[in-house]
Amino acid sequence: MSPSKTIFEKIIDREIPADIVYENEHCLAFHDIQPQAPVHVLVIPKRRIENVANLTDADQALAGKLLLAARDVAQKLDLVDQGYRVVANCGIDGGQSVDHLHLHVLGGRQMKWPPG
Ligand code: AMP
């Protein structure tokens, strides 16, 4: 893991702006800067964990809080009736570009499967 701050840590520390939609003690959620759907929000833990592969058993509670935060974001943005997608890209083949664990919450259109 790189010792330097990722862009998401800079958002957490309010060093760069983001369109924040939800925050609690452990998680932060903000609109993706390059939305891939009418609603595209990233939900991140405030503590840096690189990705799903770097979760440990000790992170069990935080992993659950992250998923529940995604649920809350979807409720807040009125996605529940029509449905939505929650995605975590992990590593090179997963297409991860920011090395700070994040859930994509995508909604507002019909999603396709399989993803590209
Ligand atoms: P991933 O490719 O799964 O690592 O997702 C990283 C996401 O972060 C991409 O969808 C980017 O568009 C998004 N992103 C990068 N920089 C920012 C930023 N400053 N504010 C909001 N979203 C960002």
PDB file of C-alpha atoms and ligand atoms in Angstrom:
ATOM      1  CA  MET A   1       0.000   0.000   0.000  1.00  0.00           C
ATOM      2  CA  SER A   2       1.304   3.415  -0.920  1.00  0.00           C
ATOM      3  CA  PRO A   3       2.083   5.625   2.114  1.00  0.00           C
ATOM      4  CA  SER A   4       0.915   8.741   0.263  1.00  0.00           C
ATOM      5  CA  LYS A   5      -2.700   9.830   0.530  1.00  0.00           C
ATOM      6  CA  THR A   6      -5.113   8.644  -2.101  1.00  0.00           C
ATOM      7  CA  ILE A   7      -7.604  11.035  -3.662  1.00  0.00           C
ATOM      8  CA  PHE A   8     -10.278   9.546  -1.413  1.00  0.00           C
ATOM      9  CA  GLU A   9      -8.306  10.258   1.758  1.00  0.00           C
ATOM     10  CA  LYS A  10      -7.988  13.853   0.544  1.00  0.00           C
ATOM     11  CA  ILE A  11     -11.772  13.946   0.181  1.00  0.00           C
ATOM     12  CA  ILE A  12     -12.185  12.514   3.698  1.00  0.00           C
ATOM     13  CA  ASP A  13      -9.823  15.195   5.037  1.00  0.00           C
ATOM     14  CA  ARG A  14     -11.677  17.893   3.036  1.00  0.00           C
ATOM     15  CA  GLU A  15      -8.487  18.760   1.171  1.00  0.00           C
ATOM     16  CA  ILE A  16     -10.270  18.451  -2.162  1.00  0.00           C
ATOM     17  CA  PRO A  17     -13.973  19.000  -2.796  1.00  0.00           C
ATOM     18  CA  ALA A  18     -16.540  16.307  -3.383  1.00  0.00           C
ATOM     19  CA  ASP A  19     -20.305  16.262  -3.664  1.00  0.00           C
ATOM     20  CA  ILE A  20     -20.936  14.453  -0.376  1.00  0.00           C
ATOM     21  CA  VAL A  21     -24.337  12.817  -0.011  1.00  0.00           C
ATOM     22  CA  TYR A  22     -23.942  10.827   3.200  1.00  0.00           C
ATOM     23  CA  GLU A  23     -21.609  10.582   6.160  1.00  0.00           C
ATOM     24  CA  ASN A  24     -21.493   8.718   9.432  1.00  0.00           C
ATOM     25  CA  GLU A  25     -18.762   7.939  11.949  1.00  0.00           C
ATOM     26  CA  HIS A  26     -17.146   5.281   9.784  1.00  0.00           C
ATOM     27  CA  CYS A  27     -18.163   5.942   6.186  1.00  0.00           C
ATOM     28  CA  LEU A  28     -18.432   8.723   3.636  1.00  0.00           C
ATOM     29  CA  ALA A  29     -20.365   8.755   0.353  1.00  0.00           C
ATOM     30  CA  PHE A  30     -20.049  11.182  -2.539  1.00  0.00           C
ATOM     31  CA  HIS A  31     -21.032  11.406  -6.191  1.00  0.00           C
ATOM     32  CA  ASP A  32     -18.578   9.867  -8.648  1.00  0.00           C
ATOM     33  CA  ILE A  33     -16.823  12.514 -10.716  1.00  0.00           C
ATOM     34  CA  GLN A  34     -17.373  10.442 -13.901  1.00  0.00           C
ATOM     35  CA  PRO A  35     -20.862   9.003 -13.403  1.00  0.00           C
ATOM     36  CA  GLN A  36     -21.682   5.802 -15.287  1.00  0.00           C
ATOM     37  CA  ALA A  37     -25.395   6.022 -14.491  1.00  0.00           C
ATOM     38  CA  PRO A  38     -27.869   8.788 -13.580  1.00  0.00           C
ATOM     39  CA  VAL A  39     -26.979   8.044  -9.953  1.00  0.00           C
ATOM     40  CA  HIS A  40     -23.388   6.960  -9.273  1.00  0.00           C
ATOM     41  CA  VAL A  41     -22.166   7.317  -5.717  1.00  0.00           C
ATOM     42  CA  LEU A  42     -19.021   5.971  -4.069  1.00  0.00           C
ATOM     43  CA  VAL A  43     -19.217   4.731  -0.488  1.00  0.00           C
ATOM     44  CA  ILE A  44     -15.895   4.528   1.324  1.00  0.00           C
ATOM     45  CA  PRO A  45     -14.652   3.692   4.794  1.00  0.00           C
ATOM     46  CA  LYS A  46     -12.923   6.609   6.518  1.00  0.00           C
ATOM     47  CA  ARG A  47     -10.138   4.269   7.532  1.00  0.00           C
ATOM     48  CA  ARG A  48      -7.937   3.324   4.640  1.00  0.00           C
ATOM     49  CA  ILE A  49      -8.182  -0.246   3.444  1.00  0.00           C
ATOM     50  CA  GLU A  50      -6.851  -0.809  -0.045  1.00  0.00           C
ATOM     51  CA  ASN A  51      -9.573  -3.068  -1.394  1.00  0.00           C
ATOM     52  CA  VAL A  52     -11.708  -6.143  -0.658  1.00  0.00           C
ATOM     53  CA  ALA A  53      -8.630  -8.359  -0.854  1.00  0.00           C
ATOM     54  CA  ASN A  54      -7.053  -6.411   1.994  1.00  0.00           C
ATOM     55  CA  LEU A  55      -9.956  -6.785   4.404  1.00  0.00           C
ATOM     56  CA  THR A  56      -9.077  -8.843   7.462  1.00  0.00           C
ATOM     57  CA  ASP A  57     -11.334 -10.708   9.849  1.00  0.00           C
ATOM     58  CA  ALA A  58     -10.874  -7.751  12.214  1.00  0.00           C
ATOM     59  CA  ASP A  59     -12.592  -5.559   9.611  1.00  0.00           C
ATOM     60  CA  GLN A  60     -15.822  -7.556   9.804  1.00  0.00           C
ATOM     61  CA  ALA A  61     -17.801  -4.785  11.502  1.00  0.00           C
ATOM     62  CA  LEU A  62     -16.490  -2.077   9.186  1.00  0.00           C
ATOM     63  CA  ALA A  63     -17.267  -4.171   6.105  1.00  0.00           C
ATOM     64  CA  GLY A  64     -20.819  -4.526   7.356  1.00  0.00           C
ATOM     65  CA  LYS A  65     -21.091  -0.808   8.077  1.00  0.00           C
ATOM     66  CA  LEU A  66     -19.922  -0.065   4.536  1.00  0.00           C
ATOM     67  CA  LEU A  67     -22.644  -2.233   3.040  1.00  0.00           C
ATOM     68  CA  LEU A  68     -25.253  -0.693   5.338  1.00  0.00           C
ATOM     69  CA  ALA A  69     -24.068   2.766   4.318  1.00  0.00           C
ATOM     70  CA  ALA A  70     -24.621   1.758   0.674  1.00  0.00           C
ATOM     71  CA  ARG A  71     -28.132   0.701   1.653  1.00  0.00           C
ATOM     72  CA  ASP A  72     -28.727   4.080   3.335  1.00  0.00           C
ATOM     73  CA  VAL A  73     -27.402   5.980   0.322  1.00  0.00           C
ATOM     74  CA  ALA A  74     -29.734   4.079  -1.996  1.00  0.00           C
ATOM     75  CA  GLN A  75     -32.657   4.866   0.295  1.00  0.00           C
ATOM     76  CA  LYS A  76     -31.690   8.522   0.531  1.00  0.00           C
ATOM     77  CA  LEU A  77     -31.394   8.851  -3.250  1.00  0.00           C
ATOM     78  CA  ASP A  78     -34.702   7.074  -3.819  1.00  0.00           C
ATOM     79  CA  LEU A  79     -33.288   4.057  -5.648  1.00  0.00           C
ATOM     80  CA  VAL A  80     -34.994   1.313  -3.690  1.00  0.00           C
ATOM     81  CA  ASP A  81     -38.239   0.935  -5.665  1.00  0.00           C
ATOM     82  CA  GLN A  82     -36.555   0.618  -9.050  1.00  0.00           C
ATOM     83  CA  GLY A  83     -33.460  -1.172  -7.774  1.00  0.00           C
ATOM     84  CA  TYR A  84     -29.774  -0.444  -8.073  1.00  0.00           C
ATOM     85  CA  ARG A  85     -26.353  -2.071  -8.281  1.00  0.00           C
ATOM     86  CA  VAL A  86     -23.551  -2.201  -5.703  1.00  0.00           C
ATOM     87  CA  VAL A  87     -20.087  -2.990  -7.082  1.00  0.00           C
ATOM     88  CA  ALA A  88     -16.585  -3.225  -5.626  1.00  0.00           C
ATOM     89  CA  ASN A  89     -13.755  -3.360  -8.164  1.00  0.00           C
ATOM     90  CA  CYS A  90     -10.692  -5.138  -6.819  1.00  0.00           C
ATOM     91  CA  GLY A  91      -7.200  -5.040  -8.281  1.00  0.00           C
ATOM     92  CA  ILE A  92      -6.026  -4.870 -11.875  1.00  0.00           C
ATOM     93  CA  ASP A  93      -8.483  -7.237 -13.556  1.00  0.00           C
ATOM     94  CA  GLY A  94     -11.279  -5.836 -11.421  1.00  0.00           C
ATOM     95  CA  GLY A  95     -10.609  -2.420 -12.908  1.00  0.00           C
ATOM     96  CA  GLN A  96      -9.777  -0.724  -9.608  1.00  0.00           C
ATOM     97  CA  SER A  97      -8.212   2.689 -10.164  1.00  0.00           C
ATOM     98  CA  VAL A  98      -8.216   4.176  -6.642  1.00  0.00           C
ATOM     99  CA  ASP A  99      -6.482   2.148  -3.935  1.00  0.00           C
ATOM    100  CA  HIS A 100      -8.988   2.886  -1.194  1.00  0.00           C
ATOM    101  CA  LEU A 101     -11.870   0.446  -0.733  1.00  0.00           C
ATOM    102  CA  HIS A 102     -15.103   1.770  -2.232  1.00  0.00           C
ATOM    103  CA  LEU A 103     -18.530   0.535  -3.175  1.00  0.00           C
ATOM    104  CA  HIS A 104     -20.086   1.945  -6.312  1.00  0.00           C
ATOM    105  CA  VAL A 105     -23.824   2.497  -5.916  1.00  0.00           C
ATOM    106  CA  LEU A 106     -25.324   2.786  -9.384  1.00  0.00           C
ATOM    107  CA  GLY A 107     -28.935   3.440 -10.246  1.00  0.00           C
ATOM    108  CA  GLY A 108     -31.433   5.390 -12.284  1.00  0.00           C
ATOM    109  CA  ARG A 109     -31.257   3.137 -15.345  1.00  0.00           C
ATOM    110  CA  GLN A 110     -31.515  -0.545 -16.261  1.00  0.00           C
ATOM    111  CA  MET A 111     -28.151  -2.197 -15.552  1.00  0.00           C
ATOM    112  CA  LYS A 112     -26.685  -4.731 -17.971  1.00  0.00           C
ATOM    113  CA  TRP A 113     -25.123  -8.090 -17.204  1.00  0.00           C
ATOM    114  CA  PRO A 114     -22.404  -9.207 -17.625  1.00  0.00           C
ATOM    115  CA  PRO A 115     -20.525  -5.983 -16.910  1.00  0.00           C
ATOM    116  CA  GLY A 116     -17.766  -5.064 -19.352  1.00  0.00           C
TER     117      GLY A 116
HETATM  118  P1  AMP B   1     -12.544   2.219  -9.360  1.00  0.00           P
HETATM  119  O1  AMP B   1     -12.224   2.274 -10.815  1.00  0.00           O
HETATM  120  O2  AMP B   1     -13.464   1.116  -8.982  1.00  0.00           O
HETATM  121  O3  AMP B   1     -11.295   2.265  -8.512  1.00  0.00           O
HETATM  122  O4  AMP B   1     -13.389   3.529  -9.044  1.00  0.00           O
HETATM  123  C1  AMP B   1     -12.804   4.753  -8.763  1.00  0.00           C
HETATM  124  C2  AMP B   1     -13.828   5.797  -9.069  1.00  0.00           C
HETATM  125  O5  AMP B   1     -13.427   6.996  -8.466  1.00  0.00           O
HETATM  126  C3  AMP B   1     -14.031   6.082 -10.558  1.00  0.00           C
HETATM  127  O6  AMP B   1     -15.377   5.787 -10.915  1.00  0.00           O
HETATM  128  C4  AMP B   1     -13.710   7.570 -10.674  1.00  0.00           C
HETATM  129  O7  AMP B   1     -14.541   8.242 -11.576  1.00  0.00           O
HETATM  130  C5  AMP B   1     -13.915   8.041  -9.258  1.00  0.00           C
HETATM  131  N1  AMP B   1     -13.188   9.233  -8.871  1.00  0.00           N
HETATM  132  C6  AMP B   1     -11.871   9.496  -9.061  1.00  0.00           C
HETATM  133  N2  AMP B   1     -11.546  10.686  -8.548  1.00  0.00           N
HETATM  134  C7  AMP B   1     -12.691  11.179  -7.995  1.00  0.00           C
HETATM  135  C8  AMP B   1     -13.016  12.392  -7.318  1.00  0.00           C
HETATM  136  N3  AMP B   1     -12.095  13.335  -7.079  1.00  0.00           N
HETATM  137  N4  AMP B   1     -14.285  12.574  -6.908  1.00  0.00           N
HETATM  138  C9  AMP B   1     -15.217  11.638  -7.141  1.00  0.00           C
HETATM  139  N5  AMP B   1     -14.979  10.476  -7.777  1.00  0.00           N
HETATM  140  C10 AMP B   1     -13.731  10.262  -8.213  1.00  0.00           C
END
